[in-house]
Amino acid sequence: SAAEHNWRFSNLYGRGTAFGELYEGLAKDIESMSDGRIAVQVLYSGEGVGTAGLLGAVKSGLITMGAPFQSMHAGELPAGVVEIGLPGGTDDPVKLNALFHDQGWDVVLKQAYGSQGMVWLEPYIQPPVYIITKNPINSVADFQGLKIRAPGAYGKFLRNLGASPVSLAWSEIYTSLATGVIDGSIGSNMIDHRDGNHVEVAKYMYRLPLAGAQVLPIVVNRGAWKKLPEELKAAVQKATENHAQAQLSKSKAWESEAVTEMKAKGLQWSPEASDADKKAWADAGAGLWDEYASQDKYSKQLIDILRKSQ
Amino acid sequence: MGIELLTAVLLLCILVFFALGAPVGLALGGIAMVIGYMTWGDGIYNVIPSTIEATYFSFILLAIPLYIYMGQLLTKSGIGDAMFNASQLLIGKVRGSLAISVIAVCSMIGAMVGIIGAGIMTSGSIALRPMLERGYDKRLALGVIMAGGGLGILIPPSIPMIMFAASTQNSVGRMFLGAMVPALLMICLLVAYVVISCRLNPSRAPLLEEMEPSTPLNAKQKFRTARDGLFAVLLIVAVLGSIITGIATPTESGAIGVVGAIVLAIVFKRFKMEMFQAAGLQTAILVSVAMWIIFGASVFSNFHLLMGVQSMVAEFVGGLDLPPIMIIIMFQIIMLLLGFIIDEFIIVLMCAPLFTPIAVSMGYDPIWFGVLMIINILIAVQTPPYGFALFYLKGIAPAGVGMGDIYKSVTPFIMLNLVVLILCMVFPEIVLWLPNKVMG
Amino acid sequence: MVATFLRGVCRSIDLVVMLTGKAASYLMPILAFVVAFEVFSRYFLGKPTIWAFDVSLFLFGYVAALGGAYAQQKRAHINVDILYLSVSHKTRCVFNLLSFSLGIFFLLIILHMSLGKYEEAIEFDYRRQGEWAPPMYHFWVMLVIASGLFIAQLGRDMLLDLYYLFTGQALIEQESDDGN
Ligand code: NA
Ligand code: NA
């Protein structure tokens, strides 16, 4: 029988990748938990909507549901950059859950996404951002003058450490590392570094992550959401909550798998960071908080809550 | 409307509007919007902004304007001609020598750029007119440019190879190395084809002395020709060097080429303001032509993907019950057929993750399969009616070269590509020997 | 009388489209310079810029979109001309009317959507996602202009075709007619 609601769900992972299959699982859960009243067509990376246009596509309803990467939309919804995790943030899932569910980030984010015609559903905790470099980083001072591919907030953070952030297309990272156009690059996580084969051309991973964890949202077009009766809204909500658990446990496992694979190809960790390095690292991140709070009202609300919670 | 029927309707509309002589980009976008409105409603119009954000803000495509500009500056200043004149001093006695030097230049440009458009439009700007002026057969000249320019994705660096490696979690380095021998093979076959076909049919490629019988160059003229040609080649070497030494990315290297071409023109006292303006204007037109096609085609394929064409291919592939080698051959056929209506990047994005795990599970090497896929794409962009290489070549060709000439010119070169494809299929060592030797 | 008026309209469109196309072409050297400067600044000064990435993409988009109408005026857009070149002038006019109508429909949607995105960009202060974060609204304004001019040029070309169909005479002489 035909479904009452036909949804299109876009994520940024390739067909057949581990994360891609996880999102496919969410789609299946929504279908089964709604007793087939919602049908979900999953669209993978590059299928119909590009990375940069995803948020706009959910907003306009071209895509019903999306799993965007907020950094790509920093110019459209600045609060997303705070949501994903500013440099220096925590990686403790318990603390993150409290921040989102008890201390009020969910309320602010619902407003922020709501102001642009989207319904914010659930936060997903994913592994953090690491920097891979061609030469080992023995102390923070070694970042001085290094050219590192790092967009947006991460670029600003690295500049505070004396590095020179560079903007490049993702598909040019490999060749740029190989030829030495850049000395290092961030990846959206370890899995991204592995998929990009960066370890073939840069062997050293710095130990301190840029942000403790990354938190990604699931958003739904408001018009489509409003068409759902209460019981279906509850079913979708429940499916996304279950999915959050799966994301957390699976992504940890995949991250360590990716690191193991890269080690087999010669990846080495840079030496352990000293206490002075850790402080310099934290200081470089702290300066960004004020800057982001001053630029956007939702960002300010999020950062105020963050400060209070510490 | 089911996706199979929709695909058939879209294909039919393409054929009708192509036959009517509609501008390709507008026709593709317009067809998608009309059919989209009838099947989806006006919500489909929202595909326009997201497609604009994806195509106009693609840093990779930036290689297109930069390389076209370099090509135009070299042509309009006469430096491009100098390069080919110099090559005639060396191999002018060989019939088809100009086409052979075009293949050499295309191979070098192929080593600089990673996408089809930049390769064909640069090579075409520089090399098409010299061949036509010297009385070369139109089809030979066009086909050589197309085949040579296409080497941009077979000779590393190559964006489709990087996309393949990323979406199937394979080594980019291995892909690059794996394509080296097939690329070399392709270049040799191209040269052999030119030499043999010109020997069989001498009128296809007149020798210089047959064109202008009584103008032997004196020593001074020879020196100038050699000097100018040498500097022009040095520019290409410098651009290539800027990539290899890590000064610039393949995309950015086009800008180095532009600056170098301007400096050369000034050094050779060939820089004139009218030349500079004409090169800019011609570049702007060509960039616009290329981008309106890319944009219209992206709108078209985004609509098709949103309607689920990838699921159709996935289901079809999942239902194949054939012996392993037949499945591999089937994959090649599917990709060649998709190439009739879908562009190069989408084929990689769609087929790499669908096909590669199946090929690997049957015991085939993913790098081998990836290189086959790249050769397939190379063929796909050259097969009528819908192929970016064809459109780019038409854009660069002088008035009087119709699409019919271009369609006809590609046949022997597609055959050569098919030969390389089949050789690589039958002898996987052609692909795997070098990466295994270098990377273990 | 009518013909004179129509001719005036066509010539005005031709002029505006040509001037815009030529203006866009002056952005080409700037684009090349910006990219070259980024390379210079990164490699020789060790200081990558934060602006060259977005500036080069904007310039690329401006040249590509704004040149569309002028390319149409020069008959430079790619078409498959196999049948097109072998039919009579009148048939060709009919072909043009059909395909240009489809093109205008597509361009009208682009114009409409760009206008909507412009309003959105102003309302929410949309910017590029990089560190430099330049505003986006001007790009949508540019697209409105680019698609508007392209529509005007196609409309002018259709007018000529219609005039020829009805009168059997060219509205404007020395019209290039090779369909190329
Ligand atoms: Na290449
Ligand atoms: Na094709």
Short mmCIF file of C-alpha atoms in Angstrom, two decimals, chain B:
data_model
loop_
_atom_site.label_atom_id
_atom_site.label_comp_id
_atom_site.label_asym_id
_atom_site.label_seq_id
_atom_site.Cartn_x
_atom_site.Cartn_y
_atom_site.Cartn_z
CA MET B 1 5.28 7.81 -13.23
CA GLY B 2 7.81 5.08 -12.45
CA ILE B 3 11.49 5.91 -12.66
CA GLU B 4 11.97 3.66 -15.72
CA LEU B 5 9.25 5.47 -17.64
CA LEU B 6 10.49 8.84 -16.41
CA THR B 7 14.01 8.03 -17.61
CA ALA B 8 12.64 7.08 -21.01
CA VAL B 9 10.60 10.30 -21.24
CA LEU B 10 13.60 12.41 -20.25
CA LEU B 11 15.77 10.69 -22.84
CA LEU B 12 13.13 11.22 -25.50
CA CYS B 13 12.83 14.93 -24.63
CA ILE B 14 16.60 15.30 -24.85
CA LEU B 15 16.64 13.73 -28.29
CA VAL B 16 13.79 15.95 -29.51
CA PHE B 17 15.26 19.22 -28.28
CA PHE B 18 18.78 18.29 -29.36
CA ALA B 19 17.37 17.60 -32.82
CA LEU B 20 15.67 21.00 -32.80
CA GLY B 21 19.08 22.56 -32.22
CA ALA B 22 18.25 23.97 -28.79
CA PRO B 23 21.10 25.36 -26.67
CA VAL B 24 22.16 22.29 -24.69
CA GLY B 25 22.28 23.75 -21.18
CA LEU B 26 18.95 25.57 -21.46
CA ALA B 27 17.32 22.50 -22.97
CA LEU B 28 18.50 20.16 -20.20
CA GLY B 29 17.45 22.55 -17.45
CA GLY B 30 14.17 23.37 -19.17
CA ILE B 31 13.26 19.72 -19.76
CA ALA B 32 13.96 18.90 -16.10
CA MET B 33 11.78 21.79 -14.95
CA VAL B 34 8.87 21.02 -17.28
CA ILE B 35 8.83 17.28 -16.53
CA GLY B 36 9.56 18.08 -12.89
CA TYR B 37 6.56 20.37 -12.71
CA MET B 38 4.33 17.67 -14.20
CA THR B 39 5.55 14.88 -11.90
CA TRP B 40 6.55 16.69 -8.71
CA GLY B 41 4.85 20.09 -8.76
CA ASP B 42 6.36 23.53 -8.40
CA GLY B 43 8.37 22.38 -5.38
CA ILE B 44 10.94 21.05 -7.83
CA TYR B 45 11.92 24.64 -8.69
CA ASN B 46 13.78 24.62 -5.37
CA VAL B 47 16.39 22.41 -6.99
CA ILE B 48 17.63 25.56 -8.78
CA PRO B 49 19.15 27.44 -5.81
CA SER B 50 20.78 24.36 -4.32
CA THR B 51 22.23 23.46 -7.72
CA ILE B 52 23.51 27.01 -8.16
CA GLU B 53 25.23 26.76 -4.78
CA ALA B 54 26.83 23.46 -5.77
CA THR B 55 27.99 24.34 -9.32
CA TYR B 56 28.87 28.03 -9.17
CA PHE B 57 30.75 27.60 -5.91
CA SER B 58 32.80 24.60 -6.94
CA PHE B 59 36.46 25.46 -6.57
CA ILE B 60 37.38 22.46 -8.73
CA LEU B 61 35.57 23.95 -11.73
CA LEU B 62 37.64 27.11 -11.34
CA ALA B 63 40.30 25.32 -13.41
CA ILE B 64 38.02 25.79 -16.43
CA PRO B 65 38.15 29.61 -16.73
CA LEU B 66 41.82 29.78 -15.77
CA TYR B 67 42.99 27.20 -18.28
CA ILE B 68 40.76 28.55 -21.07
CA TYR B 69 42.21 31.99 -20.40
CA MET B 70 45.76 30.68 -20.59
CA GLY B 71 44.91 28.93 -23.86
CA GLN B 72 43.33 32.07 -25.33
CA LEU B 73 46.28 34.26 -24.35
CA LEU B 74 48.72 31.79 -25.92
CA THR B 75 46.65 31.60 -29.12
CA LYS B 76 45.88 35.27 -29.55
CA SER B 77 49.47 36.30 -28.90
CA GLY B 78 50.76 33.76 -31.41
CA ILE B 79 52.87 31.93 -28.82
CA GLY B 80 50.79 28.79 -29.25
CA ASP B 81 51.61 28.80 -32.97
CA ALA B 82 55.27 29.29 -32.17
CA MET B 83 55.20 26.10 -30.17
CA PHE B 84 53.86 24.10 -33.10
CA ASN B 85 56.11 25.82 -35.64
CA ALA B 86 59.07 24.79 -33.55
CA SER B 87 57.84 21.23 -33.40
CA GLN B 88 57.80 21.26 -37.21
CA LEU B 89 61.53 21.99 -37.25
CA LEU B 90 62.02 18.74 -35.37
CA ILE B 91 59.53 16.34 -36.87
CA GLY B 92 58.12 18.28 -39.82
CA LYS B 93 59.07 15.53 -42.24
CA VAL B 94 56.76 13.04 -40.54
CA ARG B 95 53.27 13.04 -41.98
CA GLY B 96 50.79 13.99 -39.26
CA SER B 97 53.58 15.53 -37.20
CA LEU B 98 51.41 18.43 -36.10
CA ALA B 99 48.77 16.08 -34.74
CA ILE B 100 51.53 14.22 -32.92
CA SER B 101 52.79 17.40 -31.29
CA VAL B 102 49.19 18.18 -30.35
CA ILE B 103 49.02 14.82 -28.58
CA ALA B 104 52.26 15.65 -26.78
CA VAL B 105 50.94 19.04 -25.67
CA CYS B 106 47.62 17.49 -24.62
CA SER B 107 49.47 14.91 -22.53
CA MET B 108 51.35 17.67 -20.75
CA ILE B 109 48.14 19.60 -20.16
CA GLY B 110 46.58 16.34 -18.98
CA ALA B 111 49.30 16.13 -16.37
CA MET B 112 48.30 19.60 -15.14
CA VAL B 113 44.52 19.44 -14.99
CA GLY B 114 42.20 16.91 -13.39
CA ILE B 115 38.96 17.50 -15.27
CA ILE B 116 37.88 17.04 -18.89
CA GLY B 117 36.72 20.57 -19.63
CA ALA B 118 40.00 22.29 -18.85
CA GLY B 119 41.98 19.80 -20.94
CA ILE B 120 39.86 19.98 -24.07
CA MET B 121 39.24 23.71 -24.04
CA THR B 122 42.90 24.57 -23.48
CA SER B 123 44.21 22.11 -26.03
CA GLY B 124 41.49 23.14 -28.45
CA SER B 125 42.28 26.84 -28.07
CA ILE B 126 45.94 26.33 -28.79
CA ALA B 127 46.02 23.51 -31.28
CA LEU B 128 42.87 23.37 -33.39
CA ARG B 129 43.49 26.39 -35.59
CA PRO B 130 47.12 25.52 -36.45
CA MET B 131 46.00 22.10 -37.69
CA LEU B 132 43.04 23.40 -39.69
CA GLU B 133 45.14 26.19 -41.23
CA ARG B 134 47.73 23.71 -42.39
CA GLY B 135 45.06 21.78 -44.24
CA TYR B 136 44.58 18.92 -41.82
CA ASP B 137 41.45 16.86 -42.20
CA LYS B 138 38.78 18.37 -39.96
CA ARG B 139 37.84 15.08 -38.36
CA LEU B 140 41.40 14.13 -37.62
CA ALA B 141 42.08 17.51 -36.02
CA LEU B 142 38.89 17.45 -33.92
CA GLY B 143 39.30 13.85 -32.84
CA VAL B 144 42.90 14.33 -31.75
CA ILE B 145 41.96 17.31 -29.59
CA MET B 146 39.07 15.43 -28.01
CA ALA B 147 41.08 12.30 -27.33
CA GLY B 148 44.10 14.28 -26.15
CA GLY B 149 42.08 16.65 -23.98
CA GLY B 150 40.27 13.72 -22.41
CA LEU B 151 43.61 12.50 -21.07
CA GLY B 152 43.07 15.11 -18.33
CA ILE B 153 41.22 12.53 -16.24
CA LEU B 154 43.39 9.53 -17.15
CA ILE B 155 46.76 11.14 -16.46
CA PRO B 156 47.15 12.08 -12.78
CA PRO B 157 46.08 14.34 -11.16
CA SER B 158 42.49 13.36 -11.82
CA ILE B 159 39.45 14.53 -9.89
CA PRO B 160 37.25 11.53 -10.86
CA MET B 161 39.99 9.20 -9.57
CA ILE B 162 40.09 11.05 -6.26
CA MET B 163 36.30 10.80 -6.08
CA PHE B 164 36.44 7.09 -6.86
CA ALA B 165 39.12 6.44 -4.25
CA ALA B 166 37.22 8.36 -1.59
CA SER B 167 33.84 6.81 -2.22
CA THR B 168 35.24 3.26 -2.25
CA GLN B 169 37.96 3.77 0.37
CA ASN B 170 40.82 3.00 -1.90
CA SER B 171 44.26 4.52 -2.25
CA VAL B 172 44.46 7.63 -4.43
CA GLY B 173 48.15 6.94 -4.94
CA ARG B 174 47.39 3.46 -6.24
CA MET B 175 44.72 4.82 -8.58
CA PHE B 176 47.13 7.43 -9.95
CA LEU B 177 49.84 4.84 -10.50
CA GLY B 178 47.36 2.31 -11.88
CA ALA B 179 46.27 4.75 -14.59
CA MET B 180 49.82 5.56 -15.69
CA VAL B 181 50.45 2.57 -17.95
CA PRO B 182 46.96 2.67 -19.52
CA ALA B 183 47.49 6.40 -20.14
CA LEU B 184 50.83 5.72 -21.75
CA LEU B 185 49.25 2.97 -23.81
CA MET B 186 46.52 5.37 -24.88
CA ILE B 187 49.06 8.00 -25.93
CA CYS B 188 51.04 5.43 -27.95
CA LEU B 189 47.89 4.19 -29.65
CA LEU B 190 46.86 7.75 -30.49
CA VAL B 191 50.24 8.47 -32.06
CA ALA B 192 50.21 5.16 -33.91
CA TYR B 193 46.72 5.88 -35.21
CA VAL B 194 47.76 9.30 -36.48
CA VAL B 195 50.88 7.97 -38.19
CA ILE B 196 49.14 5.00 -39.79
CA SER B 197 45.97 6.78 -40.90
CA CYS B 198 48.01 9.64 -42.40
CA ARG B 199 50.22 7.20 -44.24
CA LEU B 200 47.18 5.38 -45.64
CA ASN B 201 45.45 8.64 -46.52
CA PRO B 202 48.12 11.33 -47.05
CA SER B 203 45.57 14.05 -47.83
CA ARG B 204 44.43 14.00 -44.20
CA ALA B 205 47.66 15.65 -43.07
CA PRO B 206 49.58 17.64 -45.69
CA LEU B 207 53.27 18.19 -45.07
CA LEU B 208 54.36 21.79 -44.70
CA GLU B 209 56.25 21.82 -48.00
CA GLU B 210 53.12 20.65 -49.82
CA MET B 211 51.28 23.70 -48.47
CA GLU B 212 53.98 26.37 -49.02
CA PRO B 213 56.44 24.71 -51.38
CA SER B 214 59.04 27.46 -51.77
CA THR B 215 59.70 28.95 -48.37
CA PRO B 216 62.66 27.24 -46.73
CA LEU B 217 63.59 29.04 -43.51
CA ASN B 218 66.99 30.68 -43.26
CA ALA B 219 69.18 30.12 -40.21
CA LYS B 220 67.99 33.25 -38.41
CA GLN B 221 64.32 32.38 -38.89
CA LYS B 222 65.00 28.86 -37.72
CA PHE B 223 66.67 30.20 -34.61
CA ARG B 224 63.73 32.50 -33.82
CA THR B 225 61.20 29.73 -34.37
CA ALA B 226 63.15 27.37 -32.16
CA ARG B 227 63.59 30.03 -29.45
CA ASP B 228 59.89 31.02 -29.39
CA GLY B 229 58.80 27.39 -29.32
CA LEU B 230 61.24 26.60 -26.56
CA PHE B 231 59.89 29.39 -24.37
CA ALA B 232 56.31 28.30 -24.99
CA VAL B 233 57.19 24.76 -23.94
CA LEU B 234 59.03 26.15 -20.93
CA LEU B 235 55.81 27.87 -19.85
CA ILE B 236 54.03 24.52 -19.82
CA VAL B 237 56.92 22.98 -17.92
CA ALA B 238 56.77 25.86 -15.43
CA VAL B 239 53.06 25.36 -14.84
CA LEU B 240 53.62 21.65 -14.37
CA GLY B 241 56.54 22.44 -12.10
CA SER B 242 54.41 24.71 -9.94
CA ILE B 243 52.15 21.74 -9.24
CA ILE B 244 54.90 19.20 -8.63
CA THR B 245 56.88 21.48 -6.33
CA GLY B 246 53.81 22.32 -4.28
CA ILE B 247 53.62 26.00 -5.18
CA ALA B 248 50.09 25.71 -6.51
CA THR B 249 47.23 23.21 -6.65
CA PRO B 250 46.20 21.87 -10.08
CA THR B 251 43.29 24.32 -10.04
CA GLU B 252 45.43 27.30 -9.15
CA SER B 253 48.16 26.39 -11.62
CA GLY B 254 45.96 27.79 -14.39
CA ALA B 255 46.50 31.26 -12.93
CA ILE B 256 50.28 30.71 -13.04
CA GLY B 257 49.84 29.82 -16.69
CA VAL B 258 47.89 33.03 -17.32
CA VAL B 259 50.56 35.19 -15.70
CA GLY B 260 53.26 33.27 -17.57
CA ALA B 261 51.47 33.72 -20.90
CA ILE B 262 51.18 37.49 -20.31
CA VAL B 263 54.86 37.73 -19.38
CA LEU B 264 55.86 35.72 -22.46
CA ALA B 265 53.72 37.91 -24.70
CA ILE B 266 55.40 41.01 -23.29
CA VAL B 267 58.89 39.50 -23.65
CA PHE B 268 58.19 38.56 -27.26
CA LYS B 269 56.75 42.06 -27.89
CA ARG B 270 53.46 40.47 -28.84
CA PHE B 271 51.43 42.00 -26.05
CA LYS B 272 48.83 44.42 -27.38
CA MET B 273 45.86 45.82 -25.54
CA GLU B 274 43.44 44.60 -28.27
CA MET B 275 44.91 41.12 -28.02
CA PHE B 276 44.48 41.20 -24.25
CA GLN B 277 40.86 42.37 -24.49
CA ALA B 278 40.02 39.88 -27.22
CA ALA B 279 41.45 37.02 -25.16
CA GLY B 280 39.40 38.11 -22.14
CA LEU B 281 36.20 38.43 -24.16
CA GLN B 282 36.62 35.08 -25.90
CA THR B 283 37.38 33.46 -22.53
CA ALA B 284 34.29 34.99 -20.93
CA ILE B 285 32.11 33.64 -23.74
CA LEU B 286 33.64 30.16 -23.53
CA VAL B 287 33.40 30.07 -19.73
CA SER B 288 29.81 31.12 -19.94
CA VAL B 289 29.03 28.52 -22.58
CA ALA B 290 30.67 25.79 -20.51
CA MET B 291 29.06 26.83 -17.24
CA TRP B 292 25.53 27.18 -18.64
CA ILE B 293 25.86 23.60 -19.88
CA ILE B 294 27.27 22.35 -16.59
CA PHE B 295 24.53 24.17 -14.70
CA GLY B 296 21.68 22.97 -16.92
CA ALA B 297 23.06 19.43 -16.88
CA SER B 298 23.35 19.54 -13.07
CA VAL B 299 19.76 20.69 -12.71
CA PHE B 300 18.78 17.84 -15.00
CA SER B 301 20.73 15.15 -13.16
CA ASN B 302 19.79 16.47 -9.71
CA PHE B 303 16.13 16.18 -10.67
CA HIS B 304 16.74 12.69 -12.05
CA LEU B 305 18.59 11.67 -8.87
CA LEU B 306 15.91 13.10 -6.60
CA MET B 307 13.41 10.99 -8.51
CA GLY B 308 15.54 7.92 -7.74
CA VAL B 309 17.50 6.92 -10.86
CA GLN B 310 20.26 5.61 -8.58
CA SER B 311 17.80 3.18 -6.97
CA MET B 312 16.84 1.95 -10.41
CA VAL B 313 20.47 1.20 -11.25
CA ALA B 314 21.03 -0.35 -7.79
CA GLU B 315 18.05 -2.66 -8.17
CA PHE B 316 19.04 -3.66 -11.66
CA VAL B 317 22.58 -4.46 -10.55
CA GLY B 318 21.35 -6.31 -7.48
CA GLY B 319 19.20 -8.52 -9.69
CA LEU B 320 22.01 -9.53 -12.04
CA ASP B 321 22.61 -13.27 -11.90
CA LEU B 322 25.60 -13.84 -14.15
CA PRO B 323 29.11 -15.29 -14.00
CA PRO B 324 31.66 -12.83 -12.51
CA ILE B 325 33.33 -11.71 -15.74
CA MET B 326 29.90 -11.18 -17.33
CA ILE B 327 28.94 -8.97 -14.39
CA ILE B 328 32.09 -6.89 -14.89
CA ILE B 329 31.26 -6.58 -18.59
CA MET B 330 27.67 -5.71 -17.69
CA PHE B 331 28.94 -2.94 -15.40
CA GLN B 332 30.98 -1.51 -18.25
CA ILE B 333 27.95 -1.59 -20.53
CA ILE B 334 25.74 0.11 -17.92
CA MET B 335 28.29 2.87 -17.47
CA LEU B 336 28.66 3.36 -21.21
CA LEU B 337 24.87 3.58 -21.53
CA LEU B 338 24.58 6.00 -18.60
CA GLY B 339 27.20 8.06 -20.38
CA PHE B 340 24.67 8.78 -23.09
CA ILE B 341 22.68 10.99 -20.71
CA ILE B 342 24.64 11.52 -17.48
CA ASP B 343 27.83 13.45 -16.80
CA GLU B 344 31.19 12.18 -15.64
CA PHE B 345 31.07 13.10 -11.94
CA ILE B 346 27.60 11.69 -11.42
CA ILE B 347 28.61 8.39 -13.00
CA VAL B 348 31.47 8.06 -10.51
CA LEU B 349 29.32 9.16 -7.58
CA MET B 350 26.57 6.76 -8.53
CA CYS B 351 28.42 3.72 -9.85
CA ALA B 352 31.61 3.60 -7.79
CA PRO B 353 29.89 2.74 -4.48
CA LEU B 354 27.31 0.53 -6.20
CA PHE B 355 29.60 -1.55 -8.38
CA THR B 356 32.95 -1.68 -6.62
CA PRO B 357 31.93 -3.76 -3.57
CA ILE B 358 30.36 -6.32 -5.90
CA ALA B 359 33.48 -6.47 -8.06
CA VAL B 360 35.67 -6.82 -4.97
CA SER B 361 33.46 -9.54 -3.49
CA MET B 362 33.94 -11.51 -6.71
CA GLY B 363 37.68 -11.33 -6.17
CA TYR B 364 38.61 -8.47 -8.50
CA ASP B 365 41.07 -5.76 -7.58
CA PRO B 366 39.33 -2.45 -6.75
CA ILE B 367 42.10 -0.37 -8.35
CA TRP B 368 41.79 -2.33 -11.56
CA PHE B 369 38.03 -1.84 -11.46
CA GLY B 370 38.47 1.86 -10.71
CA VAL B 371 40.76 2.41 -13.67
CA LEU B 372 38.27 0.59 -15.91
CA MET B 373 35.63 2.97 -14.60
CA ILE B 374 37.76 6.01 -15.44
CA ILE B 375 38.32 4.74 -19.00
CA ASN B 376 34.58 4.16 -19.27
CA ILE B 377 33.93 7.73 -18.23
CA LEU B 378 36.46 8.88 -20.77
CA ILE B 379 34.42 7.10 -23.42
CA ALA B 380 31.11 8.27 -21.96
CA VAL B 381 31.98 11.96 -22.30
CA GLN B 382 32.85 11.43 -25.96
CA THR B 383 29.83 9.43 -27.08
CA PRO B 384 27.00 11.25 -28.87
CA PRO B 385 24.49 12.66 -28.34
CA TYR B 386 25.25 13.85 -24.83
CA GLY B 387 28.86 14.15 -23.81
CA PHE B 388 30.66 17.01 -22.19
CA ALA B 389 33.78 16.48 -24.30
CA LEU B 390 31.64 16.91 -27.43
CA PHE B 391 30.10 20.12 -26.12
CA TYR B 392 33.41 21.61 -25.01
CA LEU B 393 34.94 20.82 -28.38
CA LYS B 394 32.03 22.44 -30.20
CA GLY B 395 32.46 25.48 -28.00
CA ILE B 396 36.09 25.87 -28.96
CA ALA B 397 35.74 24.97 -32.65
CA PRO B 398 35.68 27.72 -35.29
CA ALA B 399 32.46 28.59 -37.14
CA GLY B 400 31.82 26.07 -39.86
CA VAL B 401 32.50 23.06 -37.68
CA GLY B 402 29.10 21.51 -37.02
CA MET B 403 28.14 19.03 -34.37
CA GLY B 404 27.90 16.46 -37.16
CA ASP B 405 31.63 16.88 -37.86
CA ILE B 406 32.34 16.37 -34.19
CA TYR B 407 30.12 13.31 -33.85
CA LYS B 408 31.81 11.77 -36.86
CA SER B 409 35.30 12.68 -35.70
CA VAL B 410 35.10 10.73 -32.47
CA THR B 411 34.43 7.24 -33.83
CA PRO B 412 38.02 6.05 -34.40
CA PHE B 413 39.14 7.58 -31.14
CA ILE B 414 36.35 5.93 -29.16
CA MET B 415 37.51 2.68 -30.78
CA LEU B 416 41.03 3.33 -29.48
CA ASN B 417 39.62 3.99 -26.02
CA LEU B 418 37.67 0.75 -26.23
CA VAL B 419 40.84 -1.09 -27.22
CA VAL B 420 42.59 0.23 -24.11
CA LEU B 421 39.54 -0.65 -22.00
CA ILE B 422 39.44 -4.21 -23.31
CA LEU B 423 43.21 -4.67 -23.01
CA CYS B 424 43.05 -3.53 -19.38
CA MET B 425 40.13 -5.89 -18.75
CA VAL B 426 41.87 -8.88 -20.30
CA PHE B 427 45.33 -8.10 -18.91
CA PRO B 428 44.82 -6.63 -15.42
CA GLU B 429 48.62 -6.43 -15.09
CA ILE B 430 48.58 -3.35 -17.35
CA VAL B 431 46.85 -1.57 -14.49
CA LEU B 432 48.21 -3.38 -11.46
CA TRP B 433 51.89 -3.84 -12.32
CA LEU B 434 53.03 -0.29 -11.54
CA PRO B 435 51.13 0.27 -8.26
CA ASN B 436 52.20 -3.17 -7.00
CA LYS B 437 55.79 -2.47 -7.90
CA VAL B 438 55.89 0.99 -6.33
CA MET B 439 53.58 0.58 -3.34
CA GLY B 440 53.90 -3.15 -2.67
#
